[in-house]
mmCIF file of C-alpha atoms and ligand atoms in Angstrom:
data_model
loop_
_atom_site.group_PDB
_atom_site.id
_atom_site.type_symbol
_atom_site.label_atom_id
_atom_site.label_comp_id
_atom_site.label_asym_id
_atom_site.label_seq_id
_atom_site.Cartn_x
_atom_site.Cartn_y
_atom_site.Cartn_z
ATOM 1 C CA MET A 75 2.128 16.366 14.778
ATOM 2 C CA ALA A 76 0.042 18.023 12.060
ATOM 3 C CA LYS A 77 -2.453 16.256 9.871
ATOM 4 C CA ASN A 78 -0.830 14.722 6.817
ATOM 5 C CA ARG A 79 -1.454 12.077 4.194
ATOM 6 C CA THR A 80 -0.154 8.677 3.223
ATOM 7 C CA PHE A 81 -0.805 6.363 0.292
ATOM 8 C CA THR A 82 -1.805 2.700 0.522
ATOM 9 C CA MET A 83 -2.638 -0.226 -1.730
ATOM 10 C CA LEU A 84 -4.533 -3.330 -0.645
ATOM 11 C CA LYS A 85 -2.493 -5.693 -2.796
ATOM 12 C CA PRO A 86 -3.821 -8.453 -5.123
ATOM 13 C CA ASP A 87 -3.504 -11.213 -2.495
ATOM 14 C CA ALA A 88 -5.646 -9.246 -0.010
ATOM 15 C CA VAL A 89 -8.289 -8.546 -2.655
ATOM 16 C CA GLU A 90 -8.285 -12.199 -3.873
ATOM 17 C CA LYS A 91 -8.811 -13.452 -0.329
ATOM 18 C CA GLY A 92 -11.778 -11.150 0.268
ATOM 19 C CA HIS A 93 -10.049 -9.015 2.901
ATOM 20 C CA ILE A 94 -10.936 -5.552 1.546
ATOM 21 C CA GLY A 95 -13.708 -4.961 4.079
ATOM 22 C CA ALA A 96 -11.779 -6.220 7.115
ATOM 23 C CA ILE A 97 -8.675 -4.202 6.267
ATOM 24 C CA LEU A 98 -10.641 -0.993 5.578
ATOM 25 C CA GLU A 99 -12.468 -1.492 8.889
ATOM 26 C CA LYS A 100 -9.138 -1.673 10.715
ATOM 27 C CA ILE A 101 -7.843 1.416 8.888
ATOM 28 C CA SER A 102 -10.980 3.416 9.784
ATOM 29 C CA ALA A 103 -10.963 2.200 13.387
ATOM 30 C CA SER A 104 -7.361 3.432 13.634
ATOM 31 C CA GLY A 105 -8.440 6.991 12.883
ATOM 32 C CA PHE A 106 -7.533 7.384 9.222
ATOM 33 C CA ARG A 107 -9.884 9.377 6.992
ATOM 34 C CA ILE A 108 -10.235 8.172 3.400
ATOM 35 C CA VAL A 109 -9.292 11.031 1.064
ATOM 36 C CA ALA A 110 -9.392 8.994 -2.163
ATOM 37 C CA MET A 111 -10.052 5.343 -3.010
ATOM 38 C CA LYS A 112 -10.534 3.056 -6.021
ATOM 39 C CA LEU A 113 -10.384 -0.532 -7.267
ATOM 40 C CA THR A 114 -7.861 -0.614 -10.102
ATOM 41 C CA GLN A 115 -5.284 -2.889 -11.720
ATOM 42 C CA MET A 116 -1.701 -1.907 -12.476
ATOM 43 C CA THR A 117 -0.125 -2.679 -15.832
ATOM 44 C CA THR A 118 3.388 -4.123 -15.984
ATOM 45 C CA LYS A 119 4.707 -0.654 -16.834
ATOM 46 C CA ASP A 120 2.804 0.874 -13.905
ATOM 47 C CA ALA A 121 4.275 -1.616 -11.444
ATOM 48 C CA GLN A 122 7.803 -1.256 -12.871
ATOM 49 C CA ASN A 123 7.527 2.517 -12.455
ATOM 50 C CA PHE A 124 5.873 2.422 -9.039
ATOM 51 C CA TYR A 125 8.594 0.091 -7.685
ATOM 52 C CA ALA A 126 11.476 1.532 -9.752
ATOM 53 C CA VAL A 127 13.540 1.972 -6.577
ATOM 54 C CA HIS A 128 13.650 -1.852 -6.320
ATOM 55 C CA SER A 129 14.502 -2.512 -9.997
ATOM 56 C CA GLU A 130 17.940 -3.979 -9.204
ATOM 57 C CA ARG A 131 16.664 -6.242 -6.425
ATOM 58 C CA PRO A 132 16.426 -10.019 -7.056
ATOM 59 C CA PHE A 133 12.697 -10.031 -6.221
ATOM 60 C CA PHE A 134 11.776 -7.280 -8.709
ATOM 61 C CA ALA A 135 10.342 -9.461 -11.516
ATOM 62 C CA ASP A 136 8.244 -11.486 -9.059
ATOM 63 C CA LEU A 137 7.070 -8.268 -7.384
ATOM 64 C CA VAL A 138 5.865 -6.838 -10.706
ATOM 65 C CA GLU A 139 4.149 -10.132 -11.593
ATOM 66 C CA TYR A 140 2.408 -10.224 -8.195
ATOM 67 C CA MET A 141 1.304 -6.602 -8.184
ATOM 68 C CA THR A 142 -0.215 -6.847 -11.679
ATOM 69 C CA ARG A 143 -1.993 -10.203 -11.402
ATOM 70 C CA GLY A 144 -5.304 -8.781 -10.204
ATOM 71 C CA PRO A 145 -7.050 -5.696 -8.902
ATOM 72 C CA ILE A 146 -5.813 -3.637 -5.985
ATOM 73 C CA VAL A 147 -7.510 -1.032 -3.821
ATOM 74 C CA ALA A 148 -5.533 2.222 -4.009
ATOM 75 C CA ALA A 149 -6.267 4.862 -1.381
ATOM 76 C CA ILE A 150 -5.035 8.087 0.160
ATOM 77 C CA LEU A 151 -5.405 8.326 3.937
ATOM 78 C CA GLU A 152 -5.292 11.344 6.257
ATOM 79 C CA LYS A 153 -4.482 11.517 9.963
ATOM 80 C CA ASP A 154 -2.053 13.201 12.331
ATOM 81 C CA ASN A 155 1.362 11.636 11.646
ATOM 82 C CA ALA A 156 -0.206 9.493 8.895
ATOM 83 C CA VAL A 157 2.932 8.111 7.225
ATOM 84 C CA GLU A 158 4.580 6.827 10.387
ATOM 85 C CA ASP A 159 1.369 5.695 12.090
ATOM 86 C CA PHE A 160 0.261 3.752 9.008
ATOM 87 C CA ARG A 161 3.618 1.967 8.805
ATOM 88 C CA THR A 162 3.097 0.995 12.459
ATOM 89 C CA LEU A 163 -0.442 -0.221 11.693
ATOM 90 C CA ILE A 164 0.673 -2.436 8.785
ATOM 91 C CA GLY A 165 3.718 -3.930 10.553
ATOM 92 C CA ALA A 166 7.037 -5.218 9.250
ATOM 93 C CA THR A 167 7.527 -6.085 5.554
ATOM 94 C CA ASN A 168 7.836 -9.750 6.526
ATOM 95 C CA PRO A 169 4.616 -10.777 8.317
ATOM 96 C CA ALA A 170 6.669 -13.274 10.326
ATOM 97 C CA ASP A 171 8.363 -10.253 11.967
ATOM 98 C CA ALA A 172 5.214 -8.098 12.193
ATOM 99 C CA ALA A 173 3.771 -7.252 15.611
ATOM 100 C CA GLU A 174 0.550 -8.875 16.840
ATOM 101 C CA GLY A 175 -2.541 -7.021 15.668
ATOM 102 C CA THR A 176 -0.868 -5.413 12.650
ATOM 103 C CA ILE A 177 -2.489 -5.757 9.228
ATOM 104 C CA ARG A 178 0.381 -7.788 7.804
ATOM 105 C CA LYS A 179 0.407 -10.104 10.827
ATOM 106 C CA MET A 180 -3.344 -10.664 10.423
ATOM 107 C CA PHE A 181 -3.706 -10.839 6.639
ATOM 108 C CA ALA A 182 -0.333 -11.497 4.944
ATOM 109 C CA ASP A 183 1.237 -14.818 4.009
ATOM 110 C CA SER A 184 4.849 -13.987 3.173
ATOM 111 C CA ILE A 185 7.448 -11.253 2.744
ATOM 112 C CA SER A 186 6.532 -11.023 -0.939
ATOM 113 C CA GLU A 187 2.732 -11.335 -0.674
ATOM 114 C CA ASN A 188 2.234 -9.039 2.269
ATOM 115 C CA ALA A 189 -1.305 -7.699 1.778
ATOM 116 C CA VAL A 190 -0.706 -3.942 1.956
ATOM 117 C CA HIS A 191 1.538 -1.104 0.866
ATOM 118 C CA GLY A 192 2.267 1.992 2.949
ATOM 119 C CA SER A 193 4.355 4.990 1.886
ATOM 120 C CA ASP A 194 7.669 5.377 3.721
ATOM 121 C CA SER A 195 7.928 9.214 3.681
ATOM 122 C CA ASP A 196 5.820 12.328 3.110
ATOM 123 C CA GLU A 197 7.609 12.853 -0.190
ATOM 124 C CA ASN A 198 6.856 9.331 -1.425
ATOM 125 C CA ALA A 199 3.259 9.578 -0.179
ATOM 126 C CA PHE A 200 2.817 12.613 -2.424
ATOM 127 C CA ILE A 201 4.497 10.963 -5.436
ATOM 128 C CA GLU A 202 2.578 7.678 -5.014
ATOM 129 C CA SER A 203 -0.765 9.481 -4.527
ATOM 130 C CA ALA A 204 -0.202 11.469 -7.711
ATOM 131 C CA PHE A 205 0.725 8.242 -9.526
ATOM 132 C CA HIS A 206 -2.772 6.831 -8.895
ATOM 133 C CA PHE A 207 -5.089 9.827 -8.463
ATOM 134 C CA SER A 208 -5.854 13.154 -10.100
ATOM 135 C CA GLY A 209 -6.708 16.191 -7.983
ATOM 136 C CA ARG A 210 -10.423 15.745 -8.787
ATOM 137 C CA GLU A 211 -10.379 12.289 -7.160
ATOM 138 C CA MET A 212 -9.075 13.572 -3.798
ATOM 139 C CA PHE A 213 -11.465 14.742 -1.096
HETATM 140 N N1 UDP B 23 9.475 -7.653 -1.283
HETATM 141 C C1 UDP B 23 9.778 -8.960 -1.632
HETATM 142 N N2 UDP B 23 10.911 -9.538 -1.095
HETATM 143 C C2 UDP B 23 11.734 -8.876 -0.239
HETATM 144 C C3 UDP B 23 11.426 -7.548 0.107
HETATM 145 C C4 UDP B 23 10.289 -6.962 -0.430
HETATM 146 O O1 UDP B 23 9.063 -9.590 -2.393
HETATM 147 O O2 UDP B 23 12.738 -9.468 0.205
HETATM 148 C C5 UDP B 23 8.270 -7.021 -1.846
HETATM 149 C C6 UDP B 23 7.133 -6.900 -0.826
HETATM 150 O O3 UDP B 23 5.880 -7.042 -1.515
HETATM 151 C C7 UDP B 23 7.332 -5.490 -0.321
HETATM 152 C C8 UDP B 23 7.741 -4.762 -1.615
HETATM 153 O O4 UDP B 23 8.576 -5.702 -2.270
HETATM 154 O O5 UDP B 23 6.167 -4.951 0.274
HETATM 155 C C9 UDP B 23 8.488 -3.466 -1.407
HETATM 156 O O6 UDP B 23 9.589 -3.702 -0.552
HETATM 157 P P1 UDP B 23 9.956 -2.698 0.623
HETATM 158 O O7 UDP B 23 11.290 -3.088 1.139
HETATM 159 O O8 UDP B 23 9.773 -1.291 0.148
HETATM 160 O O9 UDP B 23 8.878 -3.070 1.765
HETATM 161 P P2 UDP B 23 7.635 -2.258 2.322
HETATM 162 O O10 UDP B 23 7.974 -0.799 2.254
HETATM 163 O O11 UDP B 23 6.449 -2.618 1.445
HETATM 164 O O12 UDP B 23 7.458 -2.750 3.722
HETATM 165 MG MG1 MG B 24 8.703 0.386 0.736
#
């Protein structure tokens, strides 16, 4: 599989709990190269747009509230098979179902506050990366 890119966010709960360093360590140890990275905070509009696909879901308002309540670390990551391998590294959406050793199993508390985001396709990785970063911020 060729080198490609995925997009991640260390979500507000992970940042609040001081897990930035431990999660980045795990990401690096798993072979991902950091292409872009910043500490930032999403506005309500940002979060509504970013998660627009979930706008009809019952958890949408809580999701927007959660994702805007504090800073996040946004990053673009590169590796062979990055999108799929990163989803494997983070584990299932619900940490209770996530495999041992995955980031969500280690650092997440619940299906809603689950520590990290990972793109689910190459197309979404591109869209989500462009949402947070300009070309000059990618290396
Ligand atoms: N989420 C939630 N309740 C649910 C499902 C999802 O609060 O029942 C939140 C959770 O933060 C999740 C995000 O909405 O990460 C996006 O949901 P998705 O199904 O895309 O999960 P992911 O791709 O993040 O694993
Ligand atoms: Mg998703």
